[in-house]
CSV table of C-alpha atoms in Angstrom, one decimal:
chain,number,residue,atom,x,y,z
A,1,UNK,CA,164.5,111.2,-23.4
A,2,UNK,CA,161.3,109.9,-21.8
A,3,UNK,CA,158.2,111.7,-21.6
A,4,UNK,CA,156.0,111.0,-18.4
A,5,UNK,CA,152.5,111.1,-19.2
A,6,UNK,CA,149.7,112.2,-16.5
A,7,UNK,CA,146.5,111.5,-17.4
A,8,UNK,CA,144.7,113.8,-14.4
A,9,UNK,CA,140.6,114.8,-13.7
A,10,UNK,CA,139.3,117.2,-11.9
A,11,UNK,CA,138.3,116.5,-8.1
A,12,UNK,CA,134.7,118.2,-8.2
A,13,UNK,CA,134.5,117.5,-12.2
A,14,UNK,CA,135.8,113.7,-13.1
A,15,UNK,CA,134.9,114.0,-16.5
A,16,UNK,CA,137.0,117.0,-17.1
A,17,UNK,CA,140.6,115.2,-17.3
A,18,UNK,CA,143.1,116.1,-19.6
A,19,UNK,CA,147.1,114.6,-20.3
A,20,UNK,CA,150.1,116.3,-19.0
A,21,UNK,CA,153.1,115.3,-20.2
A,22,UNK,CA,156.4,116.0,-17.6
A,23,UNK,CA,160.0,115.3,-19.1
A,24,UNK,CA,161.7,113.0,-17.6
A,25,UNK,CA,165.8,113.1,-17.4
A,26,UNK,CA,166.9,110.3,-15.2
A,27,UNK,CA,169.6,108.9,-16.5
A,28,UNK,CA,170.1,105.3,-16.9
A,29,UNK,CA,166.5,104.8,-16.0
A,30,UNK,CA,165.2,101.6,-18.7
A,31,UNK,CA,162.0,102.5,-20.0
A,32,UNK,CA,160.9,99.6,-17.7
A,33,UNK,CA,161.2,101.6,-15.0
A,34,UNK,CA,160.2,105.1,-15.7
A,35,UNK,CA,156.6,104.8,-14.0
A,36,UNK,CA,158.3,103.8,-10.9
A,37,UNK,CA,161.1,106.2,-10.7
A,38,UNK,CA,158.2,109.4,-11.9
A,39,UNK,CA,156.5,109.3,-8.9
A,40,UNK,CA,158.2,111.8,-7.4
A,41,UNK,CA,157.7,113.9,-10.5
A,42,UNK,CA,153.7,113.0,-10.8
A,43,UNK,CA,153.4,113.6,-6.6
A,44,UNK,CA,155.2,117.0,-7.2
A,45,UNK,CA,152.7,118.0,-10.2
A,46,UNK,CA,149.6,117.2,-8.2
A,47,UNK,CA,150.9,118.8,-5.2
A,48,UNK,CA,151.4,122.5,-7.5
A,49,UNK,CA,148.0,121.8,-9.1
A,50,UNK,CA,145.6,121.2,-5.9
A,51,UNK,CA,141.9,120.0,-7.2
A,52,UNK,CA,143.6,117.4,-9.9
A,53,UNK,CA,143.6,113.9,-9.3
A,54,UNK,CA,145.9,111.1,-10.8
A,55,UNK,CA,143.9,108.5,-13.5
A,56,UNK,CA,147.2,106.9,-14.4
A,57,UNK,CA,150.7,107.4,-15.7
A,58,UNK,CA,152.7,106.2,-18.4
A,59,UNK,CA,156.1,106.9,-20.2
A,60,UNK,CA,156.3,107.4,-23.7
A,61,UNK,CA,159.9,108.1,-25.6
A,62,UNK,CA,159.9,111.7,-26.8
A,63,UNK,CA,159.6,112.4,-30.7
A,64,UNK,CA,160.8,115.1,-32.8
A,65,UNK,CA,163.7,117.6,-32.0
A,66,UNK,CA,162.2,120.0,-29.1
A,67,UNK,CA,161.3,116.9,-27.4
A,68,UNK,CA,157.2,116.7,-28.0
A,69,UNK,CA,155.7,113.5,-27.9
């Protein structure tokens, strides 16, 4: 399983930023392509979370058995 990584600030505080991390369960998806196909994901995390902004994404593969990277 992939992991997609949000790293997100604050609107009215850019220093205050912190990572999210969103599991990610497309199937067939190559790594390669993770970023792309999380959008929808990342655009449905910032719409819940008003006053965050997006820095940048990233997948990671997930480690250990509950799936924490």
């Amino acid at each position: 399983m992939l992991i997609l990584a949000l790293s997100v600030c604050l609107a009215q505080e850019p220093a205050t930023c912190k990572v999210v991390q969103l599991p990610f369960f497309a199937e067939h998806v190559p790594a390669s392509e993770c970023t792309r196909y999380g959008e929808p994901e990342a655009k449905r995390w910032l719409e819940a979370h008003p006053g965050w902004t997006l820095r940048r994404s990233a997948c990671v593969a997930s480690r250990g058995p509950e799936g924490a990277a």
